XYZ file of C-alpha atoms in Angstrom:
666
model
C 139.492 84.299 67.750
C 142.109 86.809 66.549
C 139.454 88.733 64.564
C 137.220 89.082 67.631
C 140.097 90.137 69.844
C 141.264 92.684 67.241
C 137.770 94.208 67.060
C 137.631 94.402 70.807
C 141.042 96.081 71.067
C 140.080 98.626 68.383
C 136.788 99.363 70.146
C 138.407 100.000 73.520
C 141.247 101.925 71.901
C 138.839 104.299 70.192
C 136.914 104.742 73.386
C 140.088 105.414 75.367
C 141.378 107.935 72.841
C 138.071 109.779 72.651
C 137.985 110.070 76.408
C 141.576 111.278 76.594
C 140.759 113.904 73.982
C 137.666 114.954 75.897
C 139.620 115.275 79.140
C 142.239 117.454 77.468
C 139.657 119.691 75.828
C 137.830 120.267 79.098
C 140.982 120.544 81.192
C 139.796 117.877 83.654
C 143.241 117.130 84.974
C 143.070 119.780 87.673
C 142.571 118.254 91.098
C 141.171 119.748 94.285
C 141.261 118.197 97.687
C 138.288 117.465 99.867
C 138.569 116.852 103.575
C 136.052 114.821 105.485
C 135.039 116.979 108.437
C 134.345 114.023 110.659
C 137.434 111.940 109.861
C 140.288 114.022 108.412
C 143.078 111.938 107.023
C 145.965 113.075 104.888
C 146.645 109.467 103.920
C 143.409 109.331 101.912
C 143.815 112.670 100.181
C 144.887 111.274 96.847
C 141.998 108.806 96.538
C 139.408 111.152 97.965
C 140.406 114.037 95.715
C 137.123 115.499 94.554
C 136.755 116.862 91.077
C 133.887 118.461 89.346
C 132.116 115.584 87.585
C 129.575 115.582 84.831
C 127.159 112.852 83.869
C 125.107 112.639 80.732
C 122.383 110.249 79.737
C 122.415 109.371 76.070
C 118.710 109.582 75.294
C 119.186 108.306 71.758
C 119.762 104.852 73.208
C 116.734 104.681 75.489
C 115.628 101.410 73.958
C 118.758 99.662 75.161
C 118.887 101.721 78.382
C 122.648 102.309 78.298
C 124.030 105.158 80.373
C 127.356 106.936 80.114
C 128.915 109.816 81.986
C 131.710 112.205 81.106
C 133.692 112.797 84.223
C 136.993 113.999 85.564
C 137.204 111.029 87.884
C 140.065 109.324 86.094
C 143.670 108.493 86.707
C 146.125 105.899 85.515
C 144.447 103.203 87.583
C 141.087 103.968 86.027
C 142.525 103.969 82.543
C 143.970 100.564 83.245
C 140.632 99.414 84.594
C 138.759 100.638 81.516
C 141.108 98.775 79.221
C 140.217 95.590 81.104
C 136.449 95.983 81.353
C 134.647 92.689 80.743
C 133.164 92.375 77.287
C 130.287 90.303 75.956
C 132.940 88.178 74.215
C 134.609 85.133 75.709
C 136.472 85.369 79.030
C 139.644 84.687 77.079
C 139.721 88.364 76.072
C 140.544 89.271 79.693
C 144.078 89.283 81.088
C 145.121 86.028 82.717
C 145.443 87.648 86.163
C 141.865 88.918 86.085
C 140.579 85.568 84.794
C 142.222 83.752 87.682
C 140.888 86.250 90.203
C 137.339 86.023 88.826
C 137.489 82.215 88.974
C 138.651 82.324 92.582
C 135.881 84.775 93.459
C 133.200 82.494 92.027
C 134.350 79.668 94.275
C 133.230 81.765 97.336
C 136.523 80.974 99.009
C 135.352 77.640 100.486
C 138.901 76.359 100.438
C 140.319 79.671 101.732
C 140.385 80.724 105.373
C 139.670 84.348 104.403
C 135.918 84.060 104.697
C 136.067 82.400 108.110
C 138.545 84.992 109.365
C 136.329 87.792 108.062
C 133.298 86.547 109.964
C 135.318 86.579 113.174
C 136.363 90.227 112.750
C 134.642 92.383 115.364
C 135.800 95.849 114.321
C 136.715 97.741 111.138
C 140.380 97.650 112.150
C 140.240 93.851 112.396
C 138.946 93.679 108.827
C 141.647 96.026 107.577
C 144.336 94.046 109.374
C 142.998 90.934 107.623
C 143.376 92.599 104.208
C 147.058 93.114 105.047
C 147.520 89.375 105.642
C 145.644 88.278 102.509
C 145.293 89.863 99.106
C 141.506 90.069 98.721
C 139.878 89.150 95.431
C 137.223 91.289 93.750
C 134.451 89.544 95.662
C 136.366 89.722 98.930
C 136.892 93.488 98.581
C 133.116 93.903 98.460
C 132.683 91.489 101.368
C 135.161 93.489 103.461
C 133.339 96.779 102.893
C 129.966 95.212 103.592
C 131.230 93.499 106.747
C 132.678 96.761 108.081
C 129.315 98.474 107.603
C 127.475 95.533 109.152
C 129.708 95.710 112.243
C 129.541 99.458 112.775
C 125.777 99.864 112.393
C 125.276 97.631 115.451
C 127.507 99.804 117.646
C 126.497 102.652 119.915
C 126.939 106.150 118.498
C 130.004 106.874 120.597
C 131.679 103.554 119.819
C 130.867 103.932 116.122
C 132.518 107.363 115.958
C 135.638 106.018 117.631
C 135.893 102.912 115.428
C 135.287 104.866 112.242
C 137.995 107.337 113.158
C 140.431 104.443 113.620
C 139.263 103.002 110.299
C 139.874 106.224 108.366
C 143.319 106.572 109.925
C 144.256 102.940 109.150
C 146.675 102.794 106.158
C 145.007 99.633 104.820
C 141.716 101.509 104.300
C 143.333 103.598 101.595
C 144.593 100.433 99.929
C 141.161 98.771 100.190
C 139.463 101.697 98.479
C 142.150 101.710 95.773
C 141.457 98.050 95.052
C 137.703 98.654 95.065
C 138.084 101.525 92.594
C 140.412 99.578 90.267
C 138.289 96.424 90.243
C 134.774 97.881 90.279
C 134.353 97.036 86.587
C 134.831 93.332 87.371
C 132.361 93.203 90.269
C 128.994 91.542 90.066
C 126.097 93.999 90.154
C 125.087 92.988 93.708
C 128.646 93.412 94.993
C 128.964 96.740 93.210
C 125.740 98.006 94.795
C 126.608 96.672 98.258
C 130.072 98.216 98.090
C 128.687 101.613 97.130
C 126.035 101.415 99.852
C 128.650 100.463 102.453
C 130.994 103.297 101.535
C 128.217 105.873 101.679
C 126.953 104.540 105.020
C 130.475 104.535 106.445
C 130.914 108.210 105.628
C 133.268 108.103 102.670
C 132.694 111.549 101.099
C 130.141 111.327 98.317
C 132.221 113.680 96.164
C 135.264 111.436 96.485
C 136.822 109.754 93.470
C 136.020 106.242 94.620
C 132.304 106.945 95.189
C 131.943 108.829 91.921
C 133.736 106.018 90.082
C 131.260 103.505 91.464
C 128.363 105.749 90.412
C 129.738 105.969 86.863
C 130.298 102.231 86.642
C 126.782 101.551 87.908
C 125.476 103.777 85.105
C 127.471 101.898 82.482
C 126.359 98.490 83.743
C 122.787 99.322 84.718
C 121.353 96.842 82.227
C 123.142 94.045 84.077
C 121.520 94.805 87.445
C 118.855 92.341 88.475
C 115.909 93.084 90.764
C 117.965 92.637 93.913
C 120.853 94.780 92.673
C 118.491 97.591 91.649
C 116.857 97.440 95.079
C 120.214 97.780 96.866
C 121.250 100.594 94.569
C 117.951 102.368 95.203
C 118.489 102.131 98.965
C 121.864 103.778 98.537
C 120.741 106.572 96.212
C 117.731 107.458 98.362
C 119.875 109.374 100.839
C 122.683 110.593 98.553
C 123.238 114.221 97.649
C 122.129 115.325 94.206
C 125.403 115.356 92.290
C 125.339 115.067 88.493
C 126.288 111.391 88.597
C 123.590 110.658 91.194
C 120.956 112.501 89.158
C 121.964 110.662 85.972
C 121.894 107.290 87.732
C 118.473 108.006 89.233
C 117.133 108.949 85.819
C 118.578 105.771 84.366
C 117.031 103.686 87.129
C 113.662 105.325 86.501
C 113.750 104.149 82.900
C 114.951 100.681 83.883
C 112.277 100.312 86.579
C 109.565 101.428 84.171
C 110.771 98.964 81.537
C 111.053 96.052 83.979
C 107.994 96.842 86.101
C 105.887 93.921 84.806
C 108.611 91.436 85.780
C 109.176 92.644 89.377
C 108.102 89.904 91.780
C 109.350 91.103 95.168
C 107.319 93.649 97.160
C 110.329 94.958 99.061
C 112.214 95.550 95.820
C 109.191 97.402 94.414
C 108.925 99.574 97.530
C 112.622 100.423 97.499
C 112.420 101.513 93.878
C 109.269 103.528 94.590
C 111.122 105.412 97.323
C 114.019 106.094 94.988
C 111.770 107.488 92.265
C 110.251 109.802 94.886
C 108.035 112.808 94.380
C 109.572 113.678 91.000
C 108.298 110.519 89.300
C 105.761 111.255 86.536
C 102.123 110.667 87.469
C 101.651 107.982 84.814
C 104.590 106.037 86.277
C 103.117 106.412 89.775
C 99.860 104.955 88.439
C 101.752 101.999 86.988
C 103.493 101.445 90.330
C 100.124 101.646 92.084
C 98.650 99.006 89.783
C 101.694 96.783 90.292
C 101.467 97.119 94.076
C 97.741 96.340 94.067
C 98.453 93.189 92.058
C 100.866 92.047 94.800
C 98.682 92.641 97.858
C 98.696 88.918 98.630
C 102.370 89.381 99.579
C 101.632 92.242 102.002
C 102.809 91.049 105.391
C 102.282 93.412 108.325
C 105.772 94.999 108.102
C 105.481 95.375 104.317
C 102.051 96.970 104.761
C 103.438 99.548 107.185
C 106.391 100.188 104.876
C 104.066 100.668 101.898
C 102.271 103.550 103.631
C 105.548 105.312 104.425
C 106.714 104.609 100.856
C 103.671 106.370 99.436
C 104.385 109.308 101.758
C 107.966 109.416 100.455
C 106.624 109.479 96.891
C 103.980 112.045 97.777
C 101.459 109.766 96.081
C 97.912 109.409 97.457
C 96.369 106.104 96.416
C 93.100 105.537 98.263
C 92.727 101.868 97.189
C 96.272 101.020 98.272
C 95.963 102.952 101.531
C 92.665 101.231 102.350
C 94.257 97.815 101.830
C 97.142 98.722 104.128
C 94.836 100.288 106.706
C 92.690 97.152 106.887
C 95.721 94.943 107.551
C 97.046 97.238 110.282
C 93.650 97.493 112.007
C 93.496 93.719 112.257
C 97.031 93.366 113.660
C 97.560 96.280 116.059
C 98.722 94.101 118.923
C 102.479 94.043 119.208
C 103.345 96.662 116.564
C 106.411 98.527 117.910
C 106.283 102.267 118.516
C 108.507 103.331 115.594
C 106.369 101.567 113.001
C 103.060 102.670 114.493
C 104.199 106.276 114.772
C 105.557 106.203 111.198
C 102.168 104.974 109.952
C 100.400 107.903 111.646
C 103.009 110.381 110.432
C 102.674 109.070 106.869
C 98.872 109.319 107.044
C 99.256 112.971 108.025
C 101.681 113.676 105.177
C 99.293 112.046 102.702
C 96.184 113.746 104.181
C 94.714 110.284 104.603
C 92.443 109.560 107.554
C 90.604 106.353 108.335
C 88.358 106.851 111.378
C 88.384 103.181 112.354
C 92.175 102.945 112.054
C 92.758 106.081 114.143
C 90.215 105.003 116.755
C 91.744 101.528 116.903
C 95.258 102.900 117.443
C 93.992 105.326 120.112
C 92.167 102.573 121.998
C 95.138 100.215 121.711
C 97.658 102.750 123.011
C 95.277 103.770 125.824
C 94.733 100.182 126.941
C 98.485 99.513 126.962
C 99.620 102.959 128.132
C 101.882 101.490 130.805
C 104.115 99.784 128.224
C 104.845 103.050 126.405
C 107.270 105.680 127.630
C 105.982 109.150 128.426
C 107.788 110.542 125.380
C 106.122 107.973 123.112
C 102.630 108.803 124.418
C 103.244 112.542 123.959
C 104.388 111.901 120.376
C 101.241 109.868 119.728
C 99.109 112.746 121.047
C 101.001 115.232 118.884
C 100.560 113.309 115.637
C 96.858 112.747 116.410
C 96.501 116.506 116.828
C 98.215 117.029 113.460
C 95.602 114.703 111.970
C 92.838 116.759 113.657
C 91.637 113.530 115.261
C 90.569 113.447 118.902
C 91.860 110.197 120.515
C 89.315 110.243 123.335
C 90.444 107.037 125.065
C 94.108 108.042 124.986
C 93.408 111.590 126.194
C 91.490 110.286 129.189
C 94.147 107.704 130.061
C 96.918 110.272 129.783
C 94.984 112.797 131.884
C 94.847 110.202 134.683
C 98.651 109.941 134.537
C 99.083 113.724 134.775
C 96.574 114.092 137.613
C 98.316 111.354 139.593
C 101.737 112.964 139.108
C 101.927 116.569 137.814
C 105.742 116.331 137.815
C 105.369 113.592 135.184
C 105.786 116.192 132.415
C 108.963 117.904 131.324
C 108.750 121.510 130.111
C 108.768 120.421 126.456
C 106.132 117.755 127.154
C 103.973 120.292 128.975
C 103.943 122.722 126.044
C 103.022 119.907 123.662
C 100.231 118.614 125.918
C 98.769 122.110 126.341
C 98.713 122.524 122.552
C 97.058 119.135 121.962
C 94.325 119.432 124.585
C 93.467 123.052 123.685
C 93.393 122.278 119.968
C 91.239 119.160 120.182
C 88.849 120.734 122.731
C 88.081 117.395 124.364
C 85.735 117.584 127.364
C 87.219 115.586 130.252
C 83.977 116.209 132.184
C 84.462 115.491 135.906
C 88.255 115.273 135.465
C 88.547 118.624 133.691
C 89.330 120.871 136.655
C 91.718 118.383 138.241
C 93.590 118.022 134.969
C 93.843 121.788 134.402
C 95.020 122.348 137.979
C 97.695 119.683 137.490
C 98.882 121.363 134.297
C 98.981 124.711 136.104
C 101.005 123.176 138.942
C 103.524 121.779 136.441
C 103.657 125.129 134.634
C 104.330 127.042 137.876
C 107.381 124.871 138.530
C 108.867 125.781 135.123
C 108.091 129.518 135.144
C 111.630 130.621 136.153
C 113.138 128.642 133.242
C 110.683 129.560 130.474
C 111.403 132.035 127.709
C 108.906 134.774 126.994
C 107.559 133.075 123.884
C 107.165 129.712 125.662
C 105.256 131.469 128.440
C 103.007 133.192 125.907
C 102.205 129.882 124.197
C 101.444 128.192 127.529
C 99.107 131.002 128.682
C 97.470 131.164 125.244
C 96.635 127.431 125.232
C 95.291 127.602 128.793
C 93.070 130.531 127.795
C 91.743 128.507 124.866
C 90.666 125.898 127.426
C 89.034 128.578 129.593
C 91.558 128.274 132.415
C 93.318 131.322 133.874
C 96.015 130.555 136.469
C 97.229 133.786 138.053
C 100.992 133.100 138.352
C 101.803 132.614 134.648
C 99.427 135.418 133.641
C 101.064 137.871 136.039
C 104.553 136.903 134.881
C 103.583 137.221 131.207
C 102.095 140.687 131.647
C 104.970 142.101 133.665
C 106.711 145.004 131.973
C 110.127 143.292 131.903
C 108.616 140.223 130.190
C 106.650 142.285 127.670
C 109.814 144.237 126.854
C 111.374 141.068 125.405
C 108.644 140.783 122.761
C 109.764 144.017 121.086
C 112.678 142.182 119.497
C 110.545 139.457 117.889
C 111.513 138.644 114.310
C 108.999 139.990 111.729
C 108.044 136.511 110.515
C 106.895 135.489 114.018
C 105.131 138.775 114.764
C 101.662 137.926 113.307
C 101.465 134.716 115.345
C 102.610 136.516 118.503
C 100.072 139.320 118.071
C 97.257 136.840 117.423
C 98.024 134.996 120.658
C 98.104 138.245 122.650
C 94.796 139.332 121.069
C 93.181 136.040 122.077
C 94.495 136.300 125.651
C 93.217 139.883 125.817
C 89.722 138.900 124.625
C 89.553 135.988 127.072
C 90.454 138.258 130.008
C 88.053 140.985 128.916
C 85.034 138.837 128.013
C 85.300 135.960 130.470
C 86.450 138.084 133.435
C 88.175 135.321 135.405
C 88.505 135.815 139.185
C 92.116 136.921 139.650
C 93.910 138.399 142.683
C 94.367 141.614 140.699
C 92.891 142.856 137.409
C 95.123 142.107 134.439
C 95.060 143.643 130.974
C 97.177 143.220 127.884
C 98.815 146.505 126.830
C 98.030 147.759 123.302
C 101.743 147.779 122.412
C 101.774 143.981 121.936
C 98.292 143.615 120.410
C 99.168 145.007 117.010
C 96.506 145.881 114.479
C 94.029 143.074 113.639
C 93.307 144.749 110.323
C 90.271 144.113 108.107
C 89.509 140.568 107.044
C 90.237 139.688 103.434
C 87.369 137.204 103.287
C 84.481 137.918 100.926
C 80.810 137.012 101.102
C 80.106 133.326 100.474
C 77.645 133.380 97.517
C 76.037 130.028 98.366
C 75.497 130.967 102.009
C 74.262 134.473 101.160
C 71.743 133.219 98.616
C 70.558 130.464 100.959
C 70.066 132.815 103.934
C 68.138 135.307 101.819
C 65.842 132.503 100.670
C 65.325 131.389 104.275
C 64.455 134.904 105.436
C 62.042 135.474 102.556
C 59.143 134.031 104.571
C 60.294 135.377 107.958
C 58.748 138.652 109.062
C 60.660 141.274 111.065
C 64.035 139.680 110.482
C 67.208 141.348 109.274
C 70.358 139.904 107.732
C 73.837 141.443 108.037
C 76.758 139.841 106.245
C 80.475 139.749 107.104
C 80.073 141.296 110.545
C 83.228 141.867 112.620
C 82.734 141.513 116.375
C 85.141 142.905 118.969
C 87.415 143.857 116.083
C 88.507 140.203 116.009
C 85.808 137.655 115.132
C 84.246 137.567 111.680
C 80.662 136.331 111.342
C 79.454 135.339 107.861
C 75.851 136.291 108.578
C 74.000 137.785 111.559
C 70.223 137.300 111.599
C 68.389 139.586 113.996
C 64.761 138.901 114.948
C 62.590 140.242 117.773
C 62.255 138.193 120.937
C 58.714 136.725 121.261
C 56.513 138.781 123.620
C 56.593 136.274 126.446
C 58.378 138.324 129.093
C 56.958 138.215 132.584
C 55.786 141.238 134.539
C 58.899 141.037 136.694
C 61.181 141.030 133.650
C 59.264 143.923 132.098
C 59.535 146.015 135.229
C 63.249 145.342 135.460
C 63.736 147.205 132.183
C 61.571 150.153 133.295
C 63.374 153.479 133.309
C 66.290 152.154 131.189
C 66.678 151.025 127.627
C 67.149 147.287 127.079
C 70.285 146.206 125.199
C 69.956 144.740 121.698
C 70.813 141.319 123.089
C 67.886 141.557 125.475
C 65.372 143.020 123.029
C 66.193 140.771 120.058
C 67.553 137.378 119.183
C 70.826 137.399 117.263
C 71.810 134.298 115.305
C 75.428 134.150 114.165
C 75.773 131.923 111.101
C 79.368 130.795 110.682
C 80.589 128.962 107.584
C 83.656 126.892 108.416
C 85.778 124.263 106.651
C 85.877 120.664 107.861
C 89.265 121.382 109.421
C 87.480 123.467 112.054
C 86.109 120.252 113.592
C 87.763 117.178 115.016
C 87.824 114.566 112.273
C 84.692 112.430 112.139
C 82.802 114.536 114.719
C 80.926 117.837 115.049
C 83.184 118.905 117.924
C 84.761 122.317 117.103
C 88.510 122.669 117.552
C 90.740 125.343 119.134
C 90.018 128.760 117.614
C 86.506 127.858 116.499
C 85.620 126.560 119.977
C 86.778 129.817 121.608
C 84.936 131.872 119.007
C 81.691 130.062 119.811
C 82.249 130.496 123.552
C 82.846 134.225 123.192
C 79.916 134.789 120.832
C 77.614 133.185 123.385
C 78.957 135.550 126.056
C 78.203 138.461 123.701
C 74.605 137.297 123.308
C 74.770 135.504 119.964
C 73.342 132.113 119.155
C 76.072 130.504 116.990
C 75.002 128.240 114.122
C 77.736 126.311 112.296
C 77.539 125.123 108.701
C 80.373 123.567 106.723
C 81.536 124.649 103.294
C 81.153 121.092 102.012
C 77.484 120.924 103.060
C 76.743 124.162 101.218
C 78.596 123.315 98.029
C 77.381 119.738 97.704
C 73.650 120.527 98.024
C 71.331 121.822 95.323
C 69.755 125.258 95.769
C 66.472 123.849 97.080
C 68.139 121.441 99.493
C 70.530 124.161 100.620
C 67.620 126.381 101.619
C 65.930 123.560 103.543
C 69.225 122.690 105.212
C 69.823 126.280 106.367
C 66.229 126.709 107.514
C 66.552 123.604 109.677
C 69.754 124.936 111.265
C 68.794 128.593 111.679
C 65.152 128.107 112.678
C 64.942 124.577 114.065
C 61.571 125.326 115.734
C 60.014 125.916 112.310
């Protein structure tokens, strides 16, 4: 035994000396103080002293996945702790005091009243008072920190702030953190991870000595963490700031997860690690995680399915097979899903650019049929995320319109602006309810006019104009000189958006000529300069249109035509109107020249991306819908083709496709 102990002493002595030498060379003994802004406490200054730390990952030992960090987070207590780190030798190499404490910890204190007393503690101060009565073991230190976090996370925000302030001012909290820091090397991996998670959640500064010590020790003992411990550690690191020790530990966990991936058996553990790896994970590792998740789909309960979608959004990883599996489960179990989870699913779908028509329709129908169980704020958030997805939730929009018509005061100012944006963007036809709904929105808007900023008023009027509705009161207030004066101070980055909205309002007033008590015009000072379009001719569309017109007599093609100095048309086909005018119509043009719109037919061919339409339909959205409406007023016959339809078809099929759209009679 003496030979083994001698080797162990020499090993730790060399390590200690090398570290002392390294500290002296790098002058790491200088200490700076860090104050927690939320809970200042002079009593904790010496343990929370933050020092610039460095962490390095020894890549020459990747096979054994050992991680070390060089750090300034050391003092006499830490040196003592390092000299007593557990070794792979027999327990007899540890000091007798530590052996006794470890033995007591493994007994889970069944014979001690500490555990029972701890469970009865209802506040952080109660727990700290208990640590003054008993000397907690290594395991009990971790239990105390975890119990404090468990208590406080169930409190209201105000109560939590008060209790945490008392906790940080309690003298025993300093002592508890000292014990945690000294004994971290003797903690089990789960306790180490839970303790770190608890401290971070409780607001102990992440740059503090105790937190950084735990991060270093986790690096050094990462091989000893099982699946559960890694999962807890991942939950903690997910929301930590990117210090050098955090970055090194994340990199170490990435290697460990990749090495142990085939042995992971718990879906929640897999998801937690996926979230930790995040967007920076290499693509090949993301593919391995995808394959592992697909092999565990039999474990996908409804909550785990919802969490998997948000996990993929956190990773920034689009996996169609995995998303389809999750989508199918959610579609079949919509009843009873709480708002937070359902909204998170939709938000994650938007972040991943994933849209399943049946899933979105199912959620819309479900929310519409149960609209009375949701708060107004929840319904407005649903509408907003559907609009982000470019999906028109017809059932929900109708049900919500009924609510607004019944009670125009139902909407707050913020809700009103959101609803105007959603309904104008999605261009949903409420049919017989349309005018009632628009009048209700106008009534709500009139009540908020005195409180609205100039930019809010502009957005409200702009969205109403997109819907073809022109209430006089907000228009008059917007175009007053004192209101327009405020727009001269707009920040340069918001100026293009502001000018575009004013240009649209101006066109709507000029082309649609709504009946108003007094004529209103937008002054040129706020219109800006539209400027020439940077778009170039679409080669596929140009070639296809020329082929279509090859067998059409008396037709003319113009490309990239700008109308009203605002709307760009990819191709305008002009052809004479068939000579079928009546005698009355002919005589009406006698003595005056007929306009081009009357003497010829003008077809405006517009090439638009899929995003110009509501998802899964041919219903044009927002700007495109207004463009079509205005081109019809100007005498054009708009024809819409999508970029995907042009690019996916062969030359022959493209010509036939365009001929069928441009000249459907032929």
